[in-house]
CSV table of C-alpha atoms in Angstrom, one decimal:
chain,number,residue,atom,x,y,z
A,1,UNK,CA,-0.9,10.6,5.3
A,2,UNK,CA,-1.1,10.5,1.3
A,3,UNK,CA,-2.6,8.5,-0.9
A,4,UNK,CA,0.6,7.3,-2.0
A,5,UNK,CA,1.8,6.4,1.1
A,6,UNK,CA,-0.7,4.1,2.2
A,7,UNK,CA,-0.5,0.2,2.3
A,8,UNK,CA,-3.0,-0.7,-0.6
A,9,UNK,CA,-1.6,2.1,-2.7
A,10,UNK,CA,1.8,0.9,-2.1
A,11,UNK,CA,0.8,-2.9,-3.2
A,12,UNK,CA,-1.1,-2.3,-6.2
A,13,UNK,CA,1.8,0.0,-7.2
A,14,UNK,CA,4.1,-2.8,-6.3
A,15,UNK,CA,2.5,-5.3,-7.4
A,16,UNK,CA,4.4,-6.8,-10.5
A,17,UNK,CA,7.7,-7.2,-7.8
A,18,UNK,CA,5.8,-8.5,-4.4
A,19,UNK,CA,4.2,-11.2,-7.2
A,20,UNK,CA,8.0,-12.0,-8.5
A,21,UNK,CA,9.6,-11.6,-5.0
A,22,UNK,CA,6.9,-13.7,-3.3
A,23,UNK,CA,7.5,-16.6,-6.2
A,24,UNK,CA,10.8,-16.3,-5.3
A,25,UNK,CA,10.9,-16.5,-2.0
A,26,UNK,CA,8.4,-19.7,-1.9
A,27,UNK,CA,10.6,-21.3,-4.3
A,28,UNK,CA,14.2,-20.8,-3.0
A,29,UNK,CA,13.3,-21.8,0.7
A,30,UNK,CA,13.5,-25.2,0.5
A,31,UNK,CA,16.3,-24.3,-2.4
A,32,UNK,CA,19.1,-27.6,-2.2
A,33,UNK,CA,16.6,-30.1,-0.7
A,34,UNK,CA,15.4,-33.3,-2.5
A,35,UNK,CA,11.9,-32.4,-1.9
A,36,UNK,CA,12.0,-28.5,-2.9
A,37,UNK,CA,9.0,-26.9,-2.3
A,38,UNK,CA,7.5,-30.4,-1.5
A,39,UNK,CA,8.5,-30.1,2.4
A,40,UNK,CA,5.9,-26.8,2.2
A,41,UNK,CA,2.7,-29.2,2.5
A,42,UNK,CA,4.8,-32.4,4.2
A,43,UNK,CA,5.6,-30.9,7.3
A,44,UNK,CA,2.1,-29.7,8.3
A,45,UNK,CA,1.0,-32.8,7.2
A,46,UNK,CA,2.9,-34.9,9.4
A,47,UNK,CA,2.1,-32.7,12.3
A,48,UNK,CA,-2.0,-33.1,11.4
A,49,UNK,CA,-1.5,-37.0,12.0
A,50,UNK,CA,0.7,-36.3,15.4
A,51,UNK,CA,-1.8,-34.3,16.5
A,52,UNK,CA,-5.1,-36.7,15.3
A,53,UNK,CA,-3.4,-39.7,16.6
A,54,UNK,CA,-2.7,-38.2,19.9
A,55,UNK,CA,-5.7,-36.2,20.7
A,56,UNK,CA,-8.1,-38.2,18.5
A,57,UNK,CA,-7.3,-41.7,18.8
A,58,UNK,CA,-5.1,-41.3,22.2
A,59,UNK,CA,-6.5,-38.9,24.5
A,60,UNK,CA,-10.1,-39.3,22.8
A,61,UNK,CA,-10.1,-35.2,22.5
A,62,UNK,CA,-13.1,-35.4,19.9
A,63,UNK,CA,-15.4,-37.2,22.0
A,64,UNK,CA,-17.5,-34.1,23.2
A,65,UNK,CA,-17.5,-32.7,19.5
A,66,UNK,CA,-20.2,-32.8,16.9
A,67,UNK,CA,-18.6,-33.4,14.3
A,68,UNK,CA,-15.6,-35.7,13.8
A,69,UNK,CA,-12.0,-34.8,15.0
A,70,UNK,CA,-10.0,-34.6,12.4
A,71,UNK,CA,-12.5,-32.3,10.4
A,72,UNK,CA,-12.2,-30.4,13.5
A,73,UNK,CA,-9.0,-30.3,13.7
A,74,UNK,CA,-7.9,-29.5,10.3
A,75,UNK,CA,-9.8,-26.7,9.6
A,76,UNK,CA,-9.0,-25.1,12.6
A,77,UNK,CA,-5.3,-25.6,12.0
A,78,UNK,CA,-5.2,-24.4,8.9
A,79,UNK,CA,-5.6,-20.7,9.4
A,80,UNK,CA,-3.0,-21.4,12.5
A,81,UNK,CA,-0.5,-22.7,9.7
A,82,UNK,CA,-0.6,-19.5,8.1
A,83,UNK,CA,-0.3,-17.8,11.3
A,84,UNK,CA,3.1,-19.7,12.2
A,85,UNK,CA,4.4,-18.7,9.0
A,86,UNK,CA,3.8,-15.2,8.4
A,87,UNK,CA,4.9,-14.3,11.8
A,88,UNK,CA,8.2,-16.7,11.7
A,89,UNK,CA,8.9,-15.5,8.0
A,90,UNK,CA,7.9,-11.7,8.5
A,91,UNK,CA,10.1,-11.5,11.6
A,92,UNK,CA,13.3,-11.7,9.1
A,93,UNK,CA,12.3,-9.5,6.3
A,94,UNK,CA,13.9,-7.0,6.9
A,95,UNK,CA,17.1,-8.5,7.4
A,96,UNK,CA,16.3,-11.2,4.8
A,97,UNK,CA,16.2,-8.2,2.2
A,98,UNK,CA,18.6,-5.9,3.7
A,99,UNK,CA,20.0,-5.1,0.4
A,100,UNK,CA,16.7,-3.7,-0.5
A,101,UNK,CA,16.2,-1.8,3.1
A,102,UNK,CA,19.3,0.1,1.6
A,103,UNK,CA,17.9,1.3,-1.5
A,104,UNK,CA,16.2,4.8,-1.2
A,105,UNK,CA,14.1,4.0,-4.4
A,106,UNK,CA,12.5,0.9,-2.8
A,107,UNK,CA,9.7,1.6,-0.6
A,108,UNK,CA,10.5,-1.6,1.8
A,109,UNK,CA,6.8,-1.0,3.2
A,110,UNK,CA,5.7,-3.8,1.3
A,111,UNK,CA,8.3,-6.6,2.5
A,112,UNK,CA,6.3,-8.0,5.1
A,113,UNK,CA,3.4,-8.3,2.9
A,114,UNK,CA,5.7,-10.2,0.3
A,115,UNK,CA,6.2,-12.9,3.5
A,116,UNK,CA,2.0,-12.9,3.9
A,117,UNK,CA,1.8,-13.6,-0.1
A,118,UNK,CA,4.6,-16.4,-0.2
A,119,UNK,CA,2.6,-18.2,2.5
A,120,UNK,CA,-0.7,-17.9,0.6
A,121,UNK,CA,0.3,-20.8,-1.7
A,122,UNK,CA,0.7,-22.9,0.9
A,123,UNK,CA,-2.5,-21.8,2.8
A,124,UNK,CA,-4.5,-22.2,-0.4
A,125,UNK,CA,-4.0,-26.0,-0.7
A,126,UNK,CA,-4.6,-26.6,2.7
A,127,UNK,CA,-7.6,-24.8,2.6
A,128,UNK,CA,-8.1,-27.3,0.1
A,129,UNK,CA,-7.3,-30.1,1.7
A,130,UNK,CA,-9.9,-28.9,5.0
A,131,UNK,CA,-12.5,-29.0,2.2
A,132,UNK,CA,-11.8,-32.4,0.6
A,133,UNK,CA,-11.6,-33.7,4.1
A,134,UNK,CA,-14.7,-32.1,4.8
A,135,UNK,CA,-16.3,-33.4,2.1
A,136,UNK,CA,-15.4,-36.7,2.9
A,137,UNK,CA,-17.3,-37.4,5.8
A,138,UNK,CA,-20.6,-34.7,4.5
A,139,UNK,CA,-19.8,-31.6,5.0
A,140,UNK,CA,-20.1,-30.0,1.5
A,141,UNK,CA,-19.3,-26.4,0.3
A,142,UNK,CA,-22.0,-24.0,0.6
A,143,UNK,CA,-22.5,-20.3,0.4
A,144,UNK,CA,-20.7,-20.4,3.9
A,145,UNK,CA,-17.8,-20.6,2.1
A,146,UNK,CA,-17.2,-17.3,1.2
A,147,UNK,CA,-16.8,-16.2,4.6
A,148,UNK,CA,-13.0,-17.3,3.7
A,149,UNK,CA,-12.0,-14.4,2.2
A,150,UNK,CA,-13.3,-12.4,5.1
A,151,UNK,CA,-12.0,-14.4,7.8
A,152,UNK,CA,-8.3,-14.4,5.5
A,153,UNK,CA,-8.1,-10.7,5.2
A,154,UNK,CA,-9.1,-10.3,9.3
A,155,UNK,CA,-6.7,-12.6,9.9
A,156,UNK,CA,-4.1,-10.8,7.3
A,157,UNK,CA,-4.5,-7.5,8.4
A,158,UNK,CA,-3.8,-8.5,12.4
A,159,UNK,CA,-0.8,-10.4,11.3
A,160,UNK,CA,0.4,-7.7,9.5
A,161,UNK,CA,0.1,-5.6,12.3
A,162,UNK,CA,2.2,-8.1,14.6
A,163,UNK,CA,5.0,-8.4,12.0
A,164,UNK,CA,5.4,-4.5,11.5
A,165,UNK,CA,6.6,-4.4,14.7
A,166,UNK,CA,8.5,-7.6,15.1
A,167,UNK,CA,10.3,-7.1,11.8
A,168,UNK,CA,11.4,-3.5,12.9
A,169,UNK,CA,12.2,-4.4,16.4
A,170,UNK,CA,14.7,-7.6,15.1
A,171,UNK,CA,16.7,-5.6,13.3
A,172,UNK,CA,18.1,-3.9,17.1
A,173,UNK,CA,17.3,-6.6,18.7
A,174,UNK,CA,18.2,-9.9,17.2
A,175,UNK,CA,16.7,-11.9,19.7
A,176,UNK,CA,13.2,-10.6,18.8
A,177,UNK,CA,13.0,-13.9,16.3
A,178,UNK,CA,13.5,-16.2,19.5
A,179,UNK,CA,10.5,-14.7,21.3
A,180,UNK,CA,8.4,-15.2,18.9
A,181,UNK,CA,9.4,-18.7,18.0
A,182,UNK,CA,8.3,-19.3,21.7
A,183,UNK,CA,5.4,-17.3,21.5
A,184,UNK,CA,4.0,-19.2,18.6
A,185,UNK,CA,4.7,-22.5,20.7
A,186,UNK,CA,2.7,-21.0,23.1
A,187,UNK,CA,0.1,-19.6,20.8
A,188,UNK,CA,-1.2,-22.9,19.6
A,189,UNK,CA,-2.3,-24.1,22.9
A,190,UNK,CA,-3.9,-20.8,23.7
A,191,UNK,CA,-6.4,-21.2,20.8
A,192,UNK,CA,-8.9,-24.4,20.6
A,193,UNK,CA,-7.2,-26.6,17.6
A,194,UNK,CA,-6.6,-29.8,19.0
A,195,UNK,CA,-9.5,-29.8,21.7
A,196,UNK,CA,-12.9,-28.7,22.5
A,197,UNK,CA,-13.3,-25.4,24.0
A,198,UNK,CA,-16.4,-26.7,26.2
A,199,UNK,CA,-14.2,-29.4,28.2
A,200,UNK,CA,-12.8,-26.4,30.0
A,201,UNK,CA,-16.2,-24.9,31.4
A,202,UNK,CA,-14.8,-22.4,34.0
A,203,UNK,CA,-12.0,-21.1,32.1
A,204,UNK,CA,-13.3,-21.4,28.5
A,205,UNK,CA,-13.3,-17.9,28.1
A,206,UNK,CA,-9.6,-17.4,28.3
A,207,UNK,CA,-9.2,-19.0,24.8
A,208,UNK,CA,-11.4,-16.3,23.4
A,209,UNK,CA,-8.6,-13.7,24.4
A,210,UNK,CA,-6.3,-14.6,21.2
A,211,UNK,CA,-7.7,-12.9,18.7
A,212,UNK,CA,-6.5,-15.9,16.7
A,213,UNK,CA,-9.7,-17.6,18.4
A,214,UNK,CA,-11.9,-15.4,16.4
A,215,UNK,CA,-10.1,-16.9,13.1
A,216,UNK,CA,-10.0,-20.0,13.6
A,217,UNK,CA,-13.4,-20.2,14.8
A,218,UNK,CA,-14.0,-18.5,11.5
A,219,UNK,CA,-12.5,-21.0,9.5
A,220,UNK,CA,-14.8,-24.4,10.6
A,221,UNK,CA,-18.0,-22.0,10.7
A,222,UNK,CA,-17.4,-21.4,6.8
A,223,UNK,CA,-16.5,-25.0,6.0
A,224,UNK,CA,-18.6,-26.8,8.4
A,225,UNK,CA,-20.3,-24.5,10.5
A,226,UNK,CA,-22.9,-23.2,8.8
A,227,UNK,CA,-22.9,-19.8,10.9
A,228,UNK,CA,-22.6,-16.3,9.5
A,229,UNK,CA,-19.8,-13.5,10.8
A,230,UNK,CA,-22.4,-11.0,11.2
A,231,UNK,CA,-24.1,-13.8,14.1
A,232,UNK,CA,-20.8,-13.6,16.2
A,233,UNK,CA,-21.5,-9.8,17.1
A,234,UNK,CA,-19.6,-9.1,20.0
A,235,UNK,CA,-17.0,-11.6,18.9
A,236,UNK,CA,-16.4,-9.6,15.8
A,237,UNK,CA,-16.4,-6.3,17.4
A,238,UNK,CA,-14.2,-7.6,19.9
A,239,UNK,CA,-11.5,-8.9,17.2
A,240,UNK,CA,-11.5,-5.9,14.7
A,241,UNK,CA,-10.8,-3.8,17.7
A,242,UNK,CA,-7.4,-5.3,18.3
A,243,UNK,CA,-6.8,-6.2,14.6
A,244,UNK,CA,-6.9,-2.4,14.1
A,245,UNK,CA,-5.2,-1.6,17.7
A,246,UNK,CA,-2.3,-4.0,16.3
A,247,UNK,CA,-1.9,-2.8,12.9
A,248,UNK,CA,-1.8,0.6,13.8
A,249,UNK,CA,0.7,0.1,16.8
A,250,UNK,CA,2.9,-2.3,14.3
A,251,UNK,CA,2.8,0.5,11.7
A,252,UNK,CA,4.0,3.4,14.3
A,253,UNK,CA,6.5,1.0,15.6
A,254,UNK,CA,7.9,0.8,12.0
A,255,UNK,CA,7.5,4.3,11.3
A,256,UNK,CA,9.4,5.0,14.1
A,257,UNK,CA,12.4,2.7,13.8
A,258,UNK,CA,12.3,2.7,10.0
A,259,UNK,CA,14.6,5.7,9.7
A,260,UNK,CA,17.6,3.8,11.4
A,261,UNK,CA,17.5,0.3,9.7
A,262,UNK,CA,20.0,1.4,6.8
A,263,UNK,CA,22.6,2.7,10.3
A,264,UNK,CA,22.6,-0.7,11.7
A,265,UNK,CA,22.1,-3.0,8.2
């Protein structure tokens, strides 16, 4: 493989359109609402308070924790957010910008990283908003912070692997988009968000499975934390060896299939 054909090369190269298509796209999804973009940051919202008046006030989730629930929570949902909107976005591009899968001139390589841009708005105020929270009840910013770009671009290079291969595997298979609608429905109980990892002491360890556990993890060890990447050894080992596993399957899968998306678009 040539320079020129690689993923960073292709972005950099690209960049001027993913910046303009990813404004776009953020913009005109909530296109002919009252709210606009607006409904971006309300919906997660509202599903923060379901989720801290259930399992913090109602079932007493937090109990066991050391810090206070809905710090808890919202930094570990955070990343998750992201998560839930890269992989239902990504799914589509292809189809999405089907017009663009015709062109020959248009290296459509970098479509699934416009979807991972667009949601990086969002995913910056929230990460915000985890801080301000944070802050709130003493748990300042600190050098720890900057773990953020490192758990982001773990988390953003996994993704990209997933949606490489659900994006190219939609286009033959419509029902592709389903699956992983379930699967992310499934996927937020399969990582510790809205409870405490140690109140399941037999199985515990099935959580740390998803590499998503590794990320969100991540997340409340640079806002809160206090604890380096580089301390979570085999954890880290353990995740970059499926981030890579998955972005390289998720890049053959494409390669593969690529040729016939203009035959069936």
């Amino acid at each position: 493989m040539t320079l020129e054909n690689t993923l960073p090369y292709q972005i950099i190269k690209n960049r001027r359109l993913i910046w303009k298509l990813a404004k776009n796209d953020f913009k005109t999804r909530y296109a002919g609402s009252y709210l606009g973009v607006i409904w971006a940051f309300v919906q997660p919202v509202v599903t923060v308070l379901i989720y801290w008046l259930v399992f913090g006030h109602g079932l007493k989730s937090g109990k066991s924790l050391d810090v206070p629930f809905l710090v808890y929570l919202v930094c570990g949902i955070v990343p998750w957010f992201y998560c839930q909107e890269v992989m239902s976005a990504g799914t589509n591009t292809f189809l999405e910008y089907s017009y663009l899968v015709k062109k020959l001139v248009f290296n459509i390589r970098v479509l699934p990283f416009v979807k991972a841009f667009s949601a990086l708005f969002s995913h910056l105020f929230f990460i915000l908003v985890a801080l301000v929270i944070a802050a709130i009840y003493g748990y300042y910013p600190n050098i720890y912070l900057i773990q953020i770009v490192y758990y982001y671009f773990g988390m953003l290079v996994f993704l990209l692997g997933l949606v490489y291969a659900t994006s190219a595997i939609v286009i033959f298979f419509r029902d592709m988009s389903q699956i992983v609608g379930i699967g992310l429905q499934f996927g937020v109980w399969s990582v510790p968000i809205m409870f405490d990892i140690r109140s399941f002491e037999n199985i515990g360890w099935l959580f740390k499975i998803n590499p998503m556990y590794y990320i969100v993890t991540g997340y409340r060890d640079a806002i809160y934390g206090r604890r380096w990447f580089f301390e979570r050894g085999t954890e880290t080992l353990y995740f970059w060896f499926w981030a890579i596993v998955v972005f390289v399957l998720g890049n053959m899968i494409y390669r593969r299939l690529r040729i016939h998306f203009a035959d069936v678009l």
